[in-house]
Coordinates of C-alpha atoms in Angstrom, one line a residue:
Chain A
M297 CA 13.3 -10.4 23.5
K298 CA 10.1 -11.9 24.7
Q299 CA 7.8 -9.2 23.5
P300 CA 9.0 -7.9 20.2
S301 CA 8.4 -4.2 20.3
F302 CA 6.0 -2.9 17.8
L303 CA 8.1 0.2 17.1
N304 CA 11.4 -1.7 16.5
D305 CA 9.9 -4.6 14.5
R306 CA 7.3 -2.9 12.4
I307 CA 7.4 0.9 12.2
L308 CA 11.2 1.4 12.1
P309 CA 12.0 -0.9 9.1
I310 CA 9.0 0.3 7.1
L311 CA 9.9 3.9 7.7
T312 CA 13.5 3.3 6.8
V313 CA 12.5 1.6 3.5
L314 CA 10.1 4.4 2.8
A315 CA 12.7 7.1 3.4
A316 CA 15.1 5.2 1.1
L317 CA 12.5 5.0 -1.6
I318 CA 11.8 8.8 -1.3
A319 CA 15.5 9.5 -1.5
I320 CA 15.8 7.4 -4.6
W321 CA 12.8 9.1 -6.0
Y322 CA 14.4 12.6 -5.5
L323 CA 17.6 11.4 -7.2
C324 CA 15.5 10.1 -10.1
V325 CA 13.7 13.5 -10.3
V326 CA 17.0 15.3 -10.8
W327 CA 18.3 12.7 -13.3
L328 CA 15.1 12.6 -15.4
N329 CA 14.2 16.2 -15.4
A330 CA 17.7 17.6 -15.9
P331 CA 17.8 17.3 -19.7
F332 CA 14.8 19.6 -20.0
V333 CA 16.3 22.2 -17.6
R334 CA 19.7 22.1 -19.4
D335 CA 17.9 22.5 -22.7
Q336 CA 16.1 25.5 -21.4
A337 CA 19.3 27.0 -20.2
A338 CA 21.1 26.3 -23.4
R339 CA 18.3 28.1 -25.4
A340 CA 18.5 31.1 -23.1
G341 CA 22.2 31.0 -23.7
T342 CA 23.1 30.8 -20.0
E343 CA 25.4 28.4 -18.1
I344 CA 23.6 26.7 -15.2
V345 CA 25.2 25.8 -12.0
F346 CA 24.4 22.5 -10.3
T347 CA 22.5 23.9 -7.3
D348 CA 20.2 25.9 -9.6
L349 CA 19.8 22.8 -11.8
V350 CA 18.6 20.8 -8.8
K351 CA 16.3 23.5 -7.7
Q352 CA 14.7 23.9 -11.1
T353 CA 14.2 20.1 -11.6
M354 CA 12.1 20.0 -8.5
N355 CA 9.7 22.7 -9.6
E356 CA 8.9 22.1 -13.2
E357 CA 5.4 22.7 -14.6
R358 CA 5.2 19.5 -16.5
P359 CA 8.1 17.3 -15.2
V360 CA 8.9 13.9 -16.6
L361 CA 8.8 12.7 -13.0
P362 CA 7.3 15.1 -10.5
A363 CA 9.0 15.4 -7.1
P364 CA 7.0 13.9 -4.1
H365 CA 6.4 17.3 -2.6
Q366 CA 4.8 18.5 -5.9
I367 CA 2.4 15.6 -5.7
V368 CA 1.6 16.2 -2.1
T369 CA 1.0 19.9 -2.9
E370 CA -1.3 18.9 -5.7
L371 CA -3.1 16.4 -3.5
W372 CA -3.5 19.0 -0.8
K373 CA -4.8 21.6 -3.3
T374 CA -7.3 19.3 -4.9
T375 CA -8.6 17.6 -1.8
V376 CA -8.6 20.2 1.0
T377 CA -8.8 23.6 -0.6
M378 CA -11.4 22.7 -3.2
P379 CA -15.1 22.5 -2.4
I380 CA -16.0 18.8 -2.6
T381 CA -18.7 19.4 -5.2
S382 CA -16.2 21.0 -7.6
K383 CA -15.3 19.1 -10.7
R384 CA -11.7 19.7 -10.0
S385 CA -11.8 18.2 -6.5
L386 CA -10.1 14.9 -6.2
V387 CA -12.4 13.9 -3.4
Y388 CA -15.3 14.2 -5.8
H389 CA -13.6 12.0 -8.4
A390 CA -12.5 9.5 -5.7
W391 CA -16.1 9.3 -4.5
V392 CA -17.3 8.6 -8.0
T393 CA -14.9 5.7 -8.3
I394 CA -15.5 4.4 -4.8
S395 CA -19.3 4.3 -5.3
A396 CA -18.9 2.3 -8.4
T397 CA -16.4 0.0 -6.7
L398 CA -18.5 -0.6 -3.7
S399 CA -21.8 -1.3 -5.5
G400 CA -20.0 -3.6 -7.9
F401 CA -18.2 -5.3 -5.0
V402 CA -21.5 -5.9 -3.2
I403 CA -23.2 -7.3 -6.3
G404 CA -20.2 -9.5 -7.2
A405 CA -19.7 -10.8 -3.6
A406 CA -23.4 -11.6 -3.2
L407 CA -23.6 -13.5 -6.5
G408 CA -20.3 -15.2 -5.8
M409 CA -21.6 -16.5 -2.5
L410 CA -24.8 -17.7 -4.0
L411 CA -23.0 -19.6 -6.8
A412 CA -20.6 -21.1 -4.3
I413 CA -23.5 -22.4 -2.2
G414 CA -25.0 -23.9 -5.3
I415 CA -21.7 -25.5 -6.3
V416 CA -21.2 -27.1 -2.9
H417 CA -24.7 -28.5 -2.8
N418 CA -25.1 -29.7 -6.4
R419 CA -22.6 -32.2 -7.9
A420 CA -23.6 -31.4 -11.5
M421 CA -23.1 -27.7 -10.9
D422 CA -19.7 -28.4 -9.3
K423 CA -18.5 -30.6 -12.1
S424 CA -19.7 -28.5 -14.9
M425 CA -19.0 -25.0 -13.6
M426 CA -15.9 -25.1 -11.5
P427 CA -13.4 -25.7 -14.4
W428 CA -15.0 -22.7 -16.2
V429 CA -14.8 -20.5 -13.1
I430 CA -11.1 -21.3 -12.8
A431 CA -10.5 -20.9 -16.5
S432 CA -12.2 -17.6 -16.6
Q433 CA -9.7 -16.3 -14.2
T434 CA -7.0 -16.7 -16.8
I435 CA -8.9 -14.6 -19.3
P436 CA -8.0 -10.9 -19.3
I437 CA -11.5 -9.8 -18.4
L438 CA -10.5 -6.2 -18.1
A439 CA -10.1 -6.1 -21.9
V440 CA -13.8 -6.4 -22.2
A441 CA -14.4 -3.4 -20.0
P442 CA -14.5 -0.7 -22.7
M443 CA -17.0 -2.7 -24.7
I444 CA -19.4 -3.4 -21.9
I445 CA -19.4 0.3 -21.1
V446 CA -20.1 1.3 -24.8
V447 CA -22.7 -1.4 -25.2
L448 CA -24.6 -0.5 -22.1
N449 CA -24.4 3.1 -23.1
A450 CA -26.0 2.2 -26.4
V451 CA -28.9 0.5 -24.6
G452 CA -29.4 3.6 -22.5
I453 CA -27.7 2.5 -19.3
S454 CA -25.0 4.9 -18.3
G455 CA -23.4 6.3 -15.2
L456 CA -22.7 4.2 -12.2
L457 CA -24.2 0.8 -13.3
P458 CA -21.9 -0.2 -16.2
K459 CA -18.8 0.4 -14.1
A460 CA -20.3 -1.4 -11.2
L461 CA -21.0 -4.4 -13.4
I462 CA -17.4 -4.6 -14.4
S463 CA -16.3 -4.4 -10.8
A464 CA -18.9 -7.0 -9.9
Y465 CA -17.7 -9.4 -12.7
L466 CA -14.1 -9.0 -11.5
S467 CA -14.8 -9.5 -7.8
F468 CA -17.1 -12.4 -8.5
F469 CA -14.5 -15.0 -9.2
P470 CA -12.2 -14.7 -6.2
V471 CA -15.3 -14.9 -4.0
V472 CA -16.6 -18.1 -5.7
V473 CA -13.3 -19.9 -5.5
G474 CA -12.6 -18.8 -1.9
M475 CA -16.1 -19.6 -0.7
V476 CA -16.2 -23.0 -2.3
K477 CA -12.9 -23.9 -0.6
G478 CA -14.3 -22.5 2.7
L479 CA -17.6 -24.3 2.5
R480 CA -15.7 -27.6 1.9
S481 CA -13.2 -27.0 4.7
P482 CA -15.1 -28.9 7.4
D483 CA -13.6 -32.4 7.4
N484 CA -15.4 -35.7 7.5
L485 CA -15.2 -35.9 11.3
L486 CA -17.2 -32.7 11.7
L487 CA -19.7 -33.7 9.0
D488 CA -20.2 -37.0 10.7
L489 CA -20.7 -35.4 14.0
M490 CA -23.4 -33.2 12.6
R491 CA -25.0 -36.3 11.1
T492 CA -25.0 -38.1 14.5
Y493 CA -26.9 -35.0 15.8
H494 CA -29.4 -35.6 13.1
A495 CA -28.8 -32.2 11.7
S496 CA -31.0 -31.1 8.8
P497 CA -29.2 -29.8 5.6
S498 CA -30.0 -26.2 6.6
Q499 CA -28.7 -26.7 10.1
L500 CA -25.6 -28.3 8.6
F501 CA -25.1 -25.3 6.5
W502 CA -25.8 -22.5 9.0
K503 CA -24.1 -24.2 12.0
L504 CA -21.1 -25.8 10.4
R505 CA -20.3 -24.9 6.7
W506 CA -21.1 -21.2 6.9
P507 CA -19.0 -20.4 10.0
A508 CA -16.2 -22.5 8.7
S509 CA -16.1 -20.7 5.4
L510 CA -15.9 -17.2 6.9
P511 CA -12.1 -16.9 7.2
F512 CA -11.7 -18.1 3.6
L513 CA -14.5 -15.7 2.5
F514 CA -12.8 -12.6 4.1
T515 CA -9.4 -13.5 2.5
S516 CA -11.0 -13.6 -0.9
L517 CA -13.1 -10.5 -0.2
K518 CA -9.9 -8.5 0.3
V519 CA -8.6 -9.6 -3.1
A520 CA -12.1 -8.9 -4.5
V521 CA -12.3 -5.4 -3.3
A522 CA -8.9 -4.5 -4.6
I523 CA -9.7 -5.9 -8.0
A524 CA -13.1 -4.2 -8.0
L525 CA -11.3 -0.9 -7.7
V526 CA -9.1 -1.7 -10.7
G527 CA -12.3 -2.6 -12.6
A528 CA -13.9 0.7 -11.7
I529 CA -10.9 2.7 -12.7
V530 CA -10.5 0.9 -16.1
G531 CA -14.2 1.2 -16.6
E532 CA -13.9 4.9 -16.5
L533 CA -11.4 5.1 -19.3
P534 CA -13.6 4.7 -22.3
T535 CA -16.4 6.9 -21.2
G536 CA -14.4 9.9 -22.4
A537 CA -12.9 11.1 -19.2
V538 CA -16.1 12.4 -17.5
A539 CA -15.5 11.7 -13.8
G540 CA -13.6 9.4 -11.6
L541 CA -10.0 8.6 -10.9
G542 CA -9.6 6.7 -14.2
A543 CA -10.9 9.8 -16.0
R544 CA -8.3 11.9 -14.2
L545 CA -5.6 9.5 -15.4
L546 CA -6.8 9.6 -19.0
S547 CA -7.2 13.4 -19.1
G548 CA -3.9 13.8 -17.4
S549 CA -2.2 11.7 -20.1
Y550 CA -4.0 13.6 -22.9
Y551 CA -2.8 17.0 -21.7
G552 CA 0.6 15.9 -20.4
Q553 CA -0.3 16.9 -16.8
T554 CA 2.1 14.5 -15.1
I555 CA 1.4 15.9 -11.6
Q556 CA -2.3 15.3 -12.1
I557 CA -1.7 11.7 -13.1
W558 CA 0.5 11.0 -10.1
A559 CA -2.0 12.7 -7.8
A560 CA -4.8 10.5 -9.1
L561 CA -2.5 7.5 -8.8
F562 CA -1.8 8.3 -5.1
M563 CA -5.4 8.9 -4.5
A564 CA -6.2 5.5 -6.0
A565 CA -3.6 4.0 -3.7
V566 CA -5.1 5.6 -0.7
V567 CA -8.6 4.4 -1.7
A568 CA -7.3 0.9 -2.2
A569 CA -5.6 0.9 1.2
L570 CA -8.8 2.2 2.8
L571 CA -11.1 -0.4 1.2
V572 CA -8.8 -3.3 1.9
S573 CA -8.3 -2.2 5.5
L574 CA -12.1 -1.8 5.9
V575 CA -12.6 -5.4 4.9
G576 CA -9.7 -6.3 7.2
V577 CA -11.4 -4.6 10.2
A578 CA -14.7 -6.4 9.4
H579 CA -12.7 -9.7 9.2
R580 CA -11.2 -9.1 12.7
M581 CA -14.6 -8.1 14.2
V582 CA -16.3 -11.3 12.9
L583 CA -13.4 -13.5 14.1
K584 CA -13.7 -11.9 17.5
R585 CA -17.4 -12.6 17.6
M586 CA -16.7 -16.2 16.7
G587 CA -14.3 -16.4 19.7
E588 CA -11.1 -16.8 17.7
K589 CA -8.0 -15.0 18.5
A590 CA -7.3 -12.9 15.4
Chain B
M265 CA -38.0 -16.8 -34.8
N266 CA -39.0 -18.4 -31.6
G267 CA -37.8 -21.7 -32.9
W268 CA -34.3 -20.6 -31.9
L269 CA -35.4 -19.8 -28.4
L270 CA -37.2 -23.1 -28.0
F271 CA -34.2 -25.0 -29.4
A272 CA -31.8 -23.2 -27.0
F273 CA -34.2 -23.9 -24.1
G274 CA -34.6 -27.6 -25.0
F275 CA -30.9 -28.0 -25.5
W276 CA -30.3 -26.5 -22.1
V277 CA -32.8 -28.8 -20.3
A278 CA -31.4 -31.9 -22.1
A279 CA -27.8 -31.0 -21.4
W280 CA -28.6 -30.4 -17.7
A281 CA -30.4 -33.7 -17.4
L282 CA -27.5 -35.5 -19.1
N283 CA -25.0 -33.8 -16.8
E284 CA -27.1 -34.7 -13.7
A285 CA -27.2 -38.3 -15.0
L286 CA -23.4 -38.3 -15.8
V287 CA -22.3 -37.1 -12.4
R288 CA -24.4 -39.8 -10.7
I289 CA -22.6 -42.6 -12.5
R290 CA -20.2 -44.3 -10.1
T291 CA -17.7 -46.4 -11.8
R292 CA -14.4 -48.1 -10.8
N293 CA -13.1 -47.6 -14.3
L294 CA -10.5 -44.8 -14.2
A295 CA -10.7 -44.0 -17.9
A296 CA -14.5 -43.7 -17.8
R297 CA -14.3 -41.4 -14.8
K298 CA -11.8 -39.2 -16.5
T299 CA -14.0 -39.0 -19.6
I300 CA -17.0 -38.0 -17.5
N301 CA -14.9 -35.3 -15.7
F302 CA -14.0 -34.0 -19.2
I303 CA -17.4 -34.2 -20.8
V304 CA -19.4 -32.6 -18.1
P305 CA -17.7 -29.2 -18.2
L306 CA -17.4 -29.3 -21.9
L307 CA -21.2 -29.9 -22.2
F308 CA -21.7 -26.9 -19.9
G309 CA -19.6 -24.7 -22.1
V310 CA -21.3 -25.9 -25.3
T311 CA -24.7 -25.2 -23.6
L312 CA -23.7 -21.7 -22.8
L313 CA -22.7 -21.1 -26.4
V314 CA -26.0 -22.6 -27.7
I315 CA -28.1 -20.4 -25.3
W316 CA -26.1 -17.4 -26.3
E317 CA -26.7 -18.1 -30.0
G318 CA -30.4 -18.9 -29.4
V319 CA -31.0 -15.8 -27.4
V320 CA -29.3 -13.5 -29.9
K321 CA -31.1 -15.1 -32.8
G322 CA -34.4 -15.5 -31.0
F323 CA -34.7 -12.0 -29.7
E324 CA -33.0 -10.6 -32.8
I325 CA -30.5 -8.6 -30.8
P326 CA -28.6 -6.3 -33.1
S327 CA -25.0 -7.5 -33.6
I328 CA -23.7 -4.1 -32.4
L329 CA -24.8 -5.0 -28.9
L330 CA -24.1 -8.7 -28.8
P331 CA -23.0 -10.7 -31.8
A332 CA -23.9 -14.4 -32.0
P333 CA -21.0 -16.9 -31.4
S334 CA -21.3 -18.0 -35.1
A335 CA -20.8 -14.4 -36.3
I336 CA -17.8 -14.1 -34.0
W337 CA -16.3 -17.3 -35.3
A338 CA -16.9 -16.2 -38.9
R339 CA -15.1 -12.9 -38.1
L340 CA -12.3 -14.8 -36.4
T341 CA -11.6 -17.0 -39.3
S342 CA -11.8 -14.3 -41.9
S343 CA -9.4 -11.9 -40.2
V344 CA -6.6 -14.2 -39.1
P345 CA -3.7 -11.9 -40.4
T346 CA -4.9 -8.9 -38.4
L347 CA -5.4 -11.0 -35.3
W348 CA -2.0 -12.6 -35.7
A349 CA -0.3 -9.2 -36.1
D350 CA -2.0 -8.0 -32.9
F351 CA -1.2 -11.1 -31.1
Q352 CA 2.5 -10.8 -32.0
Q353 CA 2.6 -7.2 -31.0
T354 CA 0.9 -7.6 -27.7
F355 CA 1.7 -11.1 -26.6
M356 CA 5.1 -12.0 -28.1
K357 CA 6.6 -8.6 -27.4
S358 CA 5.0 -6.9 -24.5
V359 CA 3.7 -9.8 -22.4
I360 CA 6.5 -12.3 -22.8
I361 CA 9.4 -9.9 -22.4
G362 CA 7.7 -8.0 -19.6
Y363 CA 6.7 -11.2 -17.8
I364 CA 10.2 -12.6 -17.9
M365 CA 11.8 -9.4 -16.9
G366 CA 9.3 -8.6 -14.1
C367 CA 9.4 -12.1 -12.6
G368 CA 13.2 -12.3 -13.0
L369 CA 13.7 -9.0 -11.3
G370 CA 11.3 -9.9 -8.5
F371 CA 13.1 -13.1 -7.9
V372 CA 16.5 -11.6 -7.8
A373 CA 15.3 -8.8 -5.5
A374 CA 13.7 -11.4 -3.2
L375 CA 17.1 -13.2 -3.0
F376 CA 18.8 -10.0 -1.9
I377 CA 16.1 -9.0 0.5
D378 CA 16.1 -12.4 2.1
R379 CA 19.7 -11.8 3.4
S380 CA 18.6 -8.9 5.6
P381 CA 15.8 -9.4 8.2
F382 CA 15.6 -5.7 8.6
L383 CA 14.9 -5.1 4.8
K384 CA 12.4 -8.1 4.9
K385 CA 10.4 -6.5 7.7
G386 CA 10.4 -3.1 5.9
L387 CA 9.8 -4.2 2.3
L388 CA 7.3 -7.0 2.8
P389 CA 4.4 -4.8 4.1
I390 CA 5.1 -2.3 1.4
G391 CA 5.2 -5.1 -1.3
N392 CA 2.0 -6.5 0.0
F393 CA 0.5 -3.0 -0.1
V394 CA 1.6 -2.4 -3.6
S395 CA 0.2 -5.7 -4.8
A396 CA -3.2 -4.5 -3.8
L397 CA -2.9 -1.2 -5.6
P398 CA -4.4 -0.5 -9.0
V399 CA -1.0 -0.7 -10.6
V400 CA -2.4 -0.4 -14.2
G401 CA -2.7 3.3 -13.3
V402 CA 1.0 3.7 -14.1
A403 CA 0.2 2.9 -17.7
P404 CA -0.2 6.6 -18.9
I405 CA 3.1 7.5 -17.2
M406 CA 5.0 4.6 -18.8
V407 CA 3.5 5.5 -22.2
M408 CA 4.9 9.1 -21.7
W409 CA 8.3 7.8 -20.6
F410 CA 8.9 5.0 -23.1
G411 CA 6.9 6.0 -26.1
F412 CA 4.0 4.5 -27.9
D413 CA 5.6 1.2 -29.0
W414 CA 6.0 -2.0 -27.0
P415 CA 8.7 -0.9 -24.5
S416 CA 6.2 1.1 -22.6
K417 CA 3.9 -1.9 -22.3
V418 CA 6.8 -4.0 -21.2
A419 CA 7.5 -1.4 -18.5
V420 CA 3.9 -1.7 -17.2
V421 CA 4.0 -5.5 -17.2
V422 CA 7.3 -5.4 -15.4
I423 CA 5.9 -3.2 -12.6
M424 CA 2.7 -5.2 -12.4
T425 CA 4.5 -8.6 -12.1
F426 CA 7.4 -7.5 -9.9
F427 CA 5.7 -7.2 -6.6
P428 CA 3.6 -10.4 -6.5
M429 CA 6.8 -12.3 -7.4
L430 CA 8.9 -10.5 -4.8
V431 CA 6.4 -11.1 -2.0
N432 CA 5.7 -14.7 -2.8
T433 CA 9.4 -15.6 -3.3
V434 CA 10.4 -14.0 0.1
E435 CA 7.5 -15.9 1.7
G436 CA 8.6 -19.1 0.0
L437 CA 12.2 -18.8 1.0
A438 CA 11.1 -18.6 4.6
S439 CA 8.9 -21.6 4.3
S440 CA 11.5 -24.3 5.0
S441 CA 11.4 -25.1 8.7
S442 CA 14.2 -24.2 11.1
M443 CA 14.7 -27.9 11.8
Q444 CA 15.5 -28.5 8.1
R445 CA 17.8 -25.5 8.0
D446 CA 19.6 -26.7 11.1
L447 CA 20.1 -30.0 9.4
M448 CA 21.7 -28.3 6.5
R449 CA 23.9 -26.5 8.9
T450 CA 25.0 -29.7 10.5
Y451 CA 26.0 -30.8 7.0
A452 CA 28.3 -27.8 7.0
S453 CA 26.6 -26.4 3.9
G454 CA 27.0 -22.7 3.1
W455 CA 24.4 -20.1 2.1
G456 CA 24.5 -21.1 -1.5
Q457 CA 24.1 -24.8 -1.0
T458 CA 21.3 -24.3 1.5
L459 CA 19.6 -22.1 -1.0
T460 CA 19.8 -24.4 -4.0
K461 CA 19.3 -27.7 -2.2
L462 CA 16.7 -26.8 0.4
R463 CA 15.2 -23.3 0.3
L464 CA 14.6 -22.9 -3.4
P465 CA 12.9 -26.2 -3.8
A466 CA 10.8 -25.5 -0.8
A467 CA 9.9 -22.1 -2.2
M468 CA 8.8 -23.5 -5.6
P469 CA 5.1 -23.8 -4.8
F470 CA 5.1 -20.1 -3.7
I471 CA 7.1 -19.0 -6.8
F472 CA 4.7 -20.9 -9.1
N473 CA 1.8 -19.3 -7.4
A474 CA 3.2 -15.9 -8.3
L475 CA 4.0 -17.1 -11.8
K476 CA 0.4 -18.1 -12.3
I477 CA -1.0 -14.8 -10.9
N478 CA 1.4 -12.9 -13.0
S479 CA 0.5 -14.8 -16.3
T480 CA -2.9 -13.2 -16.0
L481 CA -1.7 -9.8 -14.8
A482 CA 0.8 -9.5 -17.6
L483 CA -1.8 -9.9 -20.3
I484 CA -4.2 -7.4 -18.6
G485 CA -1.4 -4.9 -18.1
A486 CA -0.3 -5.1 -21.7
I487 CA -3.8 -4.7 -23.1
V488 CA -4.9 -1.9 -20.8
A489 CA -1.6 0.0 -21.4
E490 CA -2.5 0.0 -25.1
F491 CA -5.7 1.9 -24.3
F492 CA -3.4 4.9 -23.5
G493 CA -1.6 5.0 -26.8
T494 CA 0.0 2.5 -29.3
P495 CA 1.2 2.2 -32.8
I496 CA -1.7 1.0 -35.0
V497 CA -1.4 -2.6 -34.0
G498 CA -2.0 -4.6 -30.8
M499 CA -4.9 -6.3 -29.1
G500 CA -5.8 -3.4 -26.7
F501 CA -5.6 -0.9 -29.6
R502 CA -7.8 -3.1 -31.8
I503 CA -10.4 -3.5 -29.0
S504 CA -10.6 0.2 -28.3
T505 CA -10.8 1.3 -32.0
E506 CA -13.3 -1.4 -33.0
V507 CA -15.5 -0.5 -30.1
G508 CA -15.4 3.0 -31.4
R509 CA -16.4 1.7 -34.9
S510 CA -19.1 -0.5 -33.4
N511 CA -17.6 -3.7 -34.8
A512 CA -18.6 -5.8 -31.9
D513 CA -17.8 -9.1 -33.6
M514 CA -14.2 -8.0 -34.2
V515 CA -13.9 -7.0 -30.5
W516 CA -15.3 -10.4 -29.4
A517 CA -12.9 -12.2 -31.8
E518 CA -10.0 -10.3 -30.2
I519 CA -11.3 -11.2 -26.8
A520 CA -11.5 -14.8 -27.8
V521 CA -7.9 -14.7 -28.9
A522 CA -6.9 -13.1 -25.6
A523 CA -8.8 -15.7 -23.7
V524 CA -7.2 -18.6 -25.5
A525 CA -3.7 -17.0 -25.2
G526 CA -4.3 -16.4 -21.5
S527 CA -5.5 -19.9 -20.8
V528 CA -2.7 -21.5 -22.8
F529 CA -0.1 -19.4 -21.0
Y530 CA -1.6 -20.3 -17.6
G531 CA -1.8 -23.9 -18.6
L532 CA 1.9 -24.0 -19.6
V533 CA 2.9 -22.5 -16.2
A534 CA 0.6 -25.0 -14.4
L535 CA 2.1 -27.9 -16.3
T536 CA 5.7 -26.8 -15.5
E537 CA 4.6 -26.5 -11.9
R538 CA 3.4 -30.1 -11.8
A539 CA 6.7 -31.2 -13.3
V540 CA 8.8 -29.1 -10.9
T541 CA 6.9 -29.6 -7.6
F542 CA 6.1 -33.2 -8.2
W543 CA 6.7 -33.8 -4.5
H544 CA 4.1 -31.4 -3.2
P545 CA 0.9 -32.9 -1.6
S546 CA -1.4 -31.0 -3.9
V547 CA 0.3 -32.5 -7.0
R548 CA 0.6 -36.0 -5.6
G549 CA -3.0 -36.0 -4.6
G550 CA -3.8 -35.9 -8.3
Q551 CA -5.5 -32.5 -8.1
T552 CA -4.4 -29.5 -9.9

């Protein structure tokens, strides 16, 4: 009981819950898709036995709820068997979204850090801007996304940059709030110690405030990267479904291609997991370099 | 034409100087300090609006790209009935119903999960994972399942708000220390009593954290879900169609309504939090 086993404590419960979820999913597939199959059978004038019913609900062309194996097949077909450059390859669309997400994330995080440094060092900036930074988080910024895209298109800026700007805007606020908290986290004792060392403001910043803020920074970076992805996906909606995961969602919903929507959704989930865990790895590496036990 | 630019620039410098002077005032008077803390951000907001107005008028930016605040205000006041109808459709129906259902379901699910350590270990990582996902993506599916009207938006909002609530409540229920729980046990209190007298009050800061996150998420979910199909009313619908008709001032008016609604909603939740978790250090310290 001293060393909790990784298998028993982590993997097993998660796998059980996942298995239960998939089982429930299959039940829902039968339940939701059955009316259509019954309808088909009634039109053809045939009685349908239960086993056939189940089999057919699993393999509909445009199901109300596609079965997991259908989604996996679609994912496999659009990622592995397609050439990456093809417009029908999900890897290509995911890459479009990821590039917008990452460039927006970098811009937003850099701006956020700069603003946070300004806020910590200038009382007027702190007093006048912090309430607005917090208030702006309560505003549904995503609603502005389509307009920013259209406006920038009108000015002649199209492609990656408008989406990146939305992602930047969204990832900006968590970074500011987390960073300000982090830069303020050294207590008076530590600040006084630096003062007794006669540290200059820049030394105070680089040797105390900056390292102290890193754990806070990484926590907000994880939030920021997840929300940047949402921004990029929503940013792809109004451009008329050209490329990207958001475009796949929209074109799927136009043409009733449920399997395509779910495949795009799963791809988005994979991308989100990938991005968040990348930031997590960076977090752990930095903490290790700083000599902390992660 | 450059008078506008000069005026905006001058106003900006003056407001900045005033703010710098205001934050340097050190006074014992509590009321004066509160007034300063109120005026400084207000002045900053007003300055932003003045610069916006000045830049738009000064550079003669066409209103299709960026309308001036005065134009947005004029539009806002002249189309109150439309905005009110959209607000009712999106906020009163989709957001409020979805928010209550999503948070309620998340809370109840958390109570169930809390009883089984095995489920807790299995569901928490998954819940955390889902919280990071771009959940708005389910919007097209929900529109397909529940039709164009508000029930599909409610479904999106429920899905978006469920997981943050679940994860935070489970975390909050575990936040009372084992010492405190042992004390409850020595009092011979059952599961229900421990829950209502110790663990729920201790979980309140976490629950309110989720409620605050969800207040924003719910509005975003409802608006984005309307991009995928709606009856001809609703804030998301209005934004996407007016963008198509290049009525930027109407879009901004709608955004202003959404911003105010979001802030008021958040503020109400925050006020309730202060009343409920009056014992928490962050409230007693006088900070938000």
